Amino acid sequence: MATAARRVASFGTTIFTEINVLAQQHNALNLGQGRPDFDTPPDIIAQLVAALQAGQYNQYAPGPGTPSLRRAVAAHAARFYGLEIDPERGVIVTAGATEGIFAAVLGLVDPGDEVIVIEPFYDSYVPNILMAGATPVYVPLHPPQWTFDPAELRAAFTPKTRALILNTPHNPCGRVFSREELACIAELCIEHDVTVIADEVYEHLIFDDARHIPIATLPGMFERTVTVSSSGKAFSATGWKIGWVYGHPDLVDGVARAHQFITFAVHHPTQEAIAYALSLPDSYYRGLKELYEHKRQLLLQALDAAGLPYRVPEGTYFVLADFSPVFNGTPLEFARYLISEIGVAGIPPETFYCPEHSHIGSKYLRFSFCKNDETLLQAGERLAKLAIRRR
Ligand code: PMP
Ligand code: GLN
């Protein structure tokens, strides 16, 4: 009987699916997957409905993306970061950032190359690298500040290094990398002629005075960076799966070559709606920041009441909480205990590390706060039981 190819034989079910199934079985409040439990703004939905009914957008979109969305992506990069992007040759629209990252890896990395990955990493990066026939090389962020050791980063570069995947704002640590950290990465990438695949899907989820700096804006980096983002987080529309890759046309060309034979083109009417959404005024983006600052506060209060220490996230909608004061076991064991006994789901970070480094995340569980206030408050009541049981 035919079986799975060797290329995918080691891939298990994603942790997000595993935890969703468990959470549902136990009727737990799900602070696991970064999936808002509230809806997309109604004006953005209205744009999608209008596009569906316009009689012009229900057949294949142009492969690289609709002209309207490519223009909107370029205008957004100019407005927020002062980047000059060519909407014709410097933008590709993809099926979410997930496809954007995969197309970038396939289009810019050769078999046998090495790709540096910062740990904990988003779960699709390593399978993407392996499917491209390349080798991941891991550089961990160290708690409690969740920063990398510059010497460890430097040691990861070899003559085989072709690319580095950088995620800022960072899932799951909630870090927004500083200019100094980015300059250190940039210097090494320039010295070793390495391409950066910058995953910036949380670019608009930044709090207090934190500032998101795209690494493409650092001197010497534009020509060696492709930036990936998507509409899921900024517009609370994770189900729409519209993403994009932008940068220097010579690099985007490699991504486009892969993209045309992965999906060719993505959902046409939704691209029209996202072109509208990206062009929303600054007040929309400010409102999003305020909404999430409030939700972050609710979750942090819940963690305080439960007695779980954390580092306050500067960005994303995630917090890594240290469960060691209340539980003795692995993150997966704690996640299972929390779901079945307390009724709250979180994501254990084991699968965001290579086996040699998984001890670094061994006392943390990731909680997401892209949830209704009511869900967060109820989760707080349930989590408080942890502190009581401890006494
Ligand atoms: N990168 C990171 C860091 C993520 O957290 C996610 C998931 N939301 C993605 C990429 C995938 O984004 P999309 O849903 O647009 O494919
Ligand atoms: N990005 C989301 C998270 O980190 C989930 C995406 C997924 O389920 N693959 O929670």
Short mmCIF file of C-alpha atoms in Angstrom, two decimals, residues 34-314:
data_model
loop_
_atom_site.label_atom_id
_atom_site.label_comp_id
_atom_site.label_asym_id
_atom_site.label_seq_id
_atom_site.Cartn_x
_atom_site.Cartn_y
_atom_site.Cartn_z
CA GLY A 34 -4.32 32.78 17.90
CA ARG A 35 -7.82 32.87 16.50
CA PRO A 36 -10.07 35.77 17.49
CA ASP A 37 -13.42 34.68 18.93
CA PHE A 38 -14.95 37.99 17.77
CA ASP A 39 -15.80 39.02 14.24
CA THR A 40 -14.10 40.95 11.45
CA PRO A 41 -15.15 44.66 11.37
CA PRO A 42 -18.52 44.96 9.54
CA ASP A 43 -17.31 47.55 7.01
CA ILE A 44 -14.59 45.17 5.83
CA ILE A 45 -17.11 42.33 5.54
CA ALA A 46 -19.40 44.68 3.55
CA GLN A 47 -16.56 45.26 1.09
CA LEU A 48 -16.19 41.52 0.60
CA VAL A 49 -19.92 41.06 0.06
CA ALA A 50 -19.93 43.94 -2.45
CA ALA A 51 -16.97 42.40 -4.29
CA LEU A 52 -18.73 39.01 -4.41
CA GLN A 53 -21.81 40.63 -5.92
CA ALA A 54 -20.05 42.99 -8.31
CA GLY A 55 -19.99 40.42 -11.08
CA GLN A 56 -16.30 41.04 -11.76
CA TYR A 57 -14.30 39.23 -9.11
CA ASN A 58 -15.49 35.63 -9.04
CA GLN A 59 -13.02 34.16 -11.53
CA TYR A 60 -9.25 33.70 -11.19
CA ALA A 61 -7.42 36.73 -9.89
CA PRO A 62 -4.14 37.67 -11.57
CA GLY A 63 -1.50 35.25 -10.25
CA PRO A 64 0.64 37.85 -8.43
CA GLY A 65 -2.46 39.43 -6.84
CA THR A 66 -5.02 42.02 -7.89
CA PRO A 67 -3.60 45.40 -8.93
CA SER A 68 -5.72 47.03 -6.18
CA LEU A 69 -4.24 44.90 -3.40
CA ARG A 70 -0.67 45.13 -4.68
CA ARG A 71 -1.01 48.91 -4.80
CA ALA A 72 -2.50 48.90 -1.28
CA VAL A 73 0.39 46.78 0.07
CA ALA A 74 2.93 49.17 -1.47
CA ALA A 75 1.05 52.23 -0.18
CA HIS A 76 0.86 50.69 3.31
CA ALA A 77 4.64 50.05 3.35
CA ALA A 78 5.26 53.65 2.27
CA ARG A 79 2.82 55.09 4.82
CA PHE A 80 4.00 53.16 7.86
CA TYR A 81 7.67 52.54 7.12
CA GLY A 82 8.73 54.93 4.36
CA LEU A 83 9.56 51.96 2.10
CA GLU A 84 9.35 52.39 -1.65
CA ILE A 85 7.81 49.21 -3.09
CA ASP A 86 7.08 48.57 -6.75
CA PRO A 87 3.47 47.32 -6.85
CA GLU A 88 4.11 45.59 -10.20
CA ARG A 89 7.31 43.68 -9.49
CA GLY A 90 7.81 43.98 -5.76
CA VAL A 91 4.60 42.44 -4.31
CA ILE A 92 3.08 38.95 -4.49
CA VAL A 93 -0.27 38.10 -2.89
CA THR A 94 -0.34 34.68 -1.23
CA ALA A 95 -2.70 32.36 0.66
CA GLY A 96 -1.90 33.89 4.03
CA ALA A 97 1.57 34.49 5.40
CA THR A 98 1.84 30.71 5.62
CA GLU A 99 2.05 30.39 1.86
CA GLY A 100 4.16 33.55 1.65
CA ILE A 101 6.82 32.05 3.92
CA PHE A 102 6.75 28.71 2.13
CA ALA A 103 6.99 30.34 -1.31
CA ALA A 104 9.87 32.49 -0.03
CA VAL A 105 11.75 29.45 1.27
CA LEU A 106 11.12 27.44 -1.92
CA GLY A 107 11.92 30.40 -4.14
CA LEU A 108 15.05 31.68 -2.37
CA VAL A 109 16.75 28.65 -0.78
CA ASP A 110 18.47 25.73 -2.52
CA PRO A 111 18.60 22.12 -1.34
CA GLY A 112 21.62 21.72 0.95
CA ASP A 113 21.56 25.35 2.11
CA GLU A 114 21.24 26.24 5.78
CA VAL A 115 18.49 28.49 7.11
CA ILE A 116 18.81 30.14 10.53
CA VAL A 117 15.68 29.96 12.65
CA ILE A 118 15.19 31.83 15.90
CA GLU A 119 13.61 29.76 18.67
CA PRO A 120 10.87 29.47 19.75
CA PHE A 121 9.73 29.50 16.11
CA TYR A 122 6.39 29.57 14.36
CA ASP A 123 5.54 25.97 13.64
CA SER A 124 5.51 26.02 9.83
CA TYR A 125 9.09 27.32 9.39
CA VAL A 126 10.97 24.09 9.98
CA PRO A 127 8.69 21.84 7.86
CA ASN A 128 8.99 24.49 5.10
CA ILE A 129 12.80 24.36 5.28
CA LEU A 130 12.82 20.56 5.31
CA MET A 131 10.42 20.35 2.35
CA ALA A 132 12.81 22.64 0.45
CA GLY A 133 15.62 20.13 1.13
CA ALA A 134 17.49 22.67 3.28
CA THR A 135 18.75 22.39 6.87
CA PRO A 136 17.46 24.46 9.80
CA VAL A 137 20.06 25.92 12.19
CA TYR A 138 18.65 27.03 15.53
CA VAL A 139 19.39 30.10 17.64
CA PRO A 140 17.38 30.33 20.87
CA LEU A 141 15.94 33.37 22.59
CA HIS A 142 16.73 33.20 26.29
CA PRO A 143 14.21 33.88 29.06
CA PRO A 144 13.24 35.88 30.98
CA GLN A 145 14.03 38.72 28.52
CA TRP A 146 13.63 36.48 25.44
CA THR A 147 16.61 37.86 23.59
CA PHE A 148 19.36 36.08 21.64
CA ASP A 149 23.01 35.85 22.57
CA PRO A 150 24.92 37.69 19.79
CA ALA A 151 27.77 35.15 20.05
CA GLU A 152 25.35 32.25 19.53
CA LEU A 153 23.85 34.05 16.56
CA ARG A 154 27.26 34.67 15.03
CA ALA A 155 28.24 31.02 15.53
CA ALA A 156 25.16 29.90 13.58
CA PHE A 157 26.42 31.50 10.35
CA THR A 158 28.44 29.20 8.08
CA PRO A 159 29.43 29.32 4.40
CA LYS A 160 26.24 27.32 3.73
CA THR A 161 23.87 29.85 5.35
CA ARG A 162 21.47 31.11 2.70
CA ALA A 163 18.64 32.67 4.69
CA LEU A 164 17.44 33.65 8.15
CA ILE A 165 13.77 33.68 9.14
CA LEU A 166 13.00 36.55 11.49
CA ASN A 167 9.66 37.05 13.20
CA THR A 168 9.00 40.42 14.80
CA PRO A 169 6.74 41.16 16.66
CA HIS A 170 7.50 37.67 17.90
CA ASN A 171 5.08 34.78 18.37
CA PRO A 172 5.07 33.34 21.05
CA CYS A 173 7.37 35.60 23.16
CA GLY A 174 5.57 38.89 22.51
CA ARG A 175 8.92 40.57 21.81
CA VAL A 176 9.25 43.49 19.41
CA PHE A 177 12.91 43.37 18.45
CA SER A 178 14.86 46.55 19.16
CA ARG A 179 16.91 48.48 16.64
CA GLU A 180 20.08 47.15 18.34
CA GLU A 181 18.98 43.53 18.03
CA LEU A 182 17.96 44.06 14.39
CA ALA A 183 21.25 45.82 13.64
CA CYS A 184 23.14 42.81 15.01
CA ILE A 185 21.16 40.44 12.76
CA ALA A 186 21.56 42.80 9.78
CA GLU A 187 25.32 43.10 10.22
CA LEU A 188 25.77 39.34 10.18
CA CYS A 189 23.44 38.88 7.19
CA ILE A 190 25.36 41.51 5.21
CA GLU A 191 28.73 40.03 6.20
CA HIS A 192 27.64 36.52 5.13
CA ASP A 193 25.46 37.55 2.16
CA VAL A 194 22.32 36.04 3.67
CA THR A 195 18.68 36.72 2.73
CA VAL A 196 16.20 37.59 5.47
CA ILE A 197 12.63 36.31 5.32
CA ALA A 198 10.92 38.74 7.69
CA ASP A 199 7.61 37.50 9.08
CA GLU A 200 5.79 40.62 10.29
CA VAL A 201 2.21 39.37 10.58
CA TYR A 202 1.82 41.11 13.98
CA GLU A 203 3.14 44.46 12.70
CA HIS A 204 0.06 46.34 13.95
CA LEU A 205 -0.21 44.60 17.30
CA ILE A 206 2.26 46.66 19.30
CA PHE A 207 1.68 48.19 22.71
CA ASP A 208 2.59 51.20 24.80
CA ASP A 209 5.65 52.90 23.31
CA ALA A 210 7.00 49.90 21.41
CA ARG A 211 7.79 50.54 17.76
CA HIS A 212 7.84 47.91 15.05
CA ILE A 213 10.93 48.31 12.89
CA PRO A 214 10.95 46.30 9.65
CA ILE A 215 14.47 44.93 9.17
CA ALA A 216 14.13 45.92 5.48
CA THR A 217 14.44 49.56 6.59
CA LEU A 218 17.95 49.09 8.04
CA PRO A 219 20.90 50.23 5.91
CA GLY A 220 21.91 47.59 3.36
CA MET A 221 18.94 45.36 4.15
CA PHE A 222 16.28 46.25 1.59
CA GLU A 223 18.06 44.39 -1.18
CA ARG A 224 18.41 41.25 0.94
CA THR A 225 15.02 41.06 2.66
CA VAL A 226 11.60 39.80 1.67
CA THR A 227 8.89 40.88 4.09
CA VAL A 228 5.85 38.68 4.67
CA SER A 229 2.63 39.84 6.27
CA SER A 230 -1.09 39.11 6.12
CA SER A 231 -4.54 40.37 6.90
CA GLY A 232 -5.49 37.83 9.57
CA LYS A 233 -4.36 39.70 12.69
CA ALA A 234 -4.68 43.34 11.64
CA PHE A 235 -8.27 42.87 10.47
CA SER A 236 -9.37 40.00 12.75
CA ALA A 237 -9.92 37.89 9.65
CA THR A 238 -7.72 34.84 10.14
CA GLY A 239 -10.17 32.75 8.09
CA TRP A 240 -9.66 34.82 4.96
CA LYS A 241 -6.05 33.73 4.46
CA ILE A 242 -4.85 36.66 2.40
CA GLY A 243 -1.16 37.39 2.77
CA TRP A 244 1.61 39.02 0.81
CA VAL A 245 5.35 39.16 0.27
CA TYR A 246 7.10 42.38 -0.69
CA GLY A 247 10.60 43.65 -1.26
CA HIS A 248 13.27 44.07 -3.90
CA PRO A 249 11.92 42.83 -7.26
CA ASP A 250 14.91 40.51 -7.76
CA LEU A 251 14.04 38.62 -4.58
CA VAL A 252 10.28 38.81 -5.04
CA ASP A 253 10.82 37.25 -8.48
CA GLY A 254 12.09 34.04 -6.81
CA VAL A 255 9.06 33.98 -4.53
CA ALA A 256 6.71 34.59 -7.49
CA ARG A 257 8.21 31.68 -9.42
CA ALA A 258 7.35 29.34 -6.53
CA HIS A 259 3.95 30.95 -5.83
CA GLN A 260 2.69 30.46 -9.39
CA PHE A 261 3.01 26.69 -9.00
CA ILE A 262 1.78 26.44 -5.40
CA THR A 263 -1.55 28.29 -5.56
CA PHE A 264 -1.19 30.30 -8.81
CA ALA A 265 -3.69 32.86 -7.48
CA VAL A 266 -5.71 33.34 -4.29
CA HIS A 267 -9.33 34.22 -3.46
CA HIS A 268 -10.25 37.11 -5.71
CA PRO A 269 -13.09 39.03 -3.96
CA THR A 270 -11.28 38.92 -0.62
CA GLN A 271 -8.32 40.71 -2.16
CA GLU A 272 -10.62 43.63 -3.00
CA ALA A 273 -11.85 43.78 0.60
CA ILE A 274 -8.30 43.69 2.00
CA ALA A 275 -7.19 46.43 -0.40
CA TYR A 276 -9.90 48.54 1.24
CA ALA A 277 -8.91 47.47 4.75
CA LEU A 278 -5.20 48.26 4.33
CA SER A 279 -6.15 51.77 3.32
CA LEU A 280 -8.21 52.44 6.48
CA PRO A 281 -7.22 55.64 8.29
CA ASP A 282 -4.74 55.74 11.18
CA SER A 283 -7.68 55.83 13.61
CA TYR A 284 -8.46 52.19 12.71
CA TYR A 285 -4.94 51.06 13.59
CA ARG A 286 -4.94 53.12 16.80
CA GLY A 287 -8.26 51.54 17.78
CA LEU A 288 -6.80 48.06 17.21
CA LYS A 289 -3.84 48.85 19.44
CA GLU A 290 -6.13 50.15 22.20
CA LEU A 291 -8.43 47.15 21.91
CA TYR A 292 -5.51 44.78 22.36
CA GLU A 293 -3.88 46.80 25.14
CA HIS A 294 -7.11 46.34 27.07
CA LYS A 295 -7.30 42.61 26.32
CA ARG A 296 -3.66 42.19 27.27
CA GLN A 297 -4.44 43.83 30.61
CA LEU A 298 -7.30 41.42 31.25
CA LEU A 299 -5.09 38.40 30.58
CA LEU A 300 -2.18 39.74 32.63
CA GLN A 301 -4.53 40.33 35.58
CA ALA A 302 -5.74 36.74 35.22
CA LEU A 303 -2.15 35.45 35.26
CA ASP A 304 -1.36 37.60 38.31
CA ALA A 305 -4.34 36.14 40.15
CA ALA A 306 -3.25 32.63 39.19
CA GLY A 307 0.31 33.24 40.39
CA LEU A 308 1.95 32.69 36.98
CA PRO A 309 4.88 35.05 36.24
CA TYR A 310 5.38 36.44 32.72
CA ARG A 311 7.25 39.06 30.76
CA VAL A 312 4.81 41.76 29.61
CA PRO A 313 4.48 41.39 25.82
CA GLU A 314 5.29 44.50 23.78
#
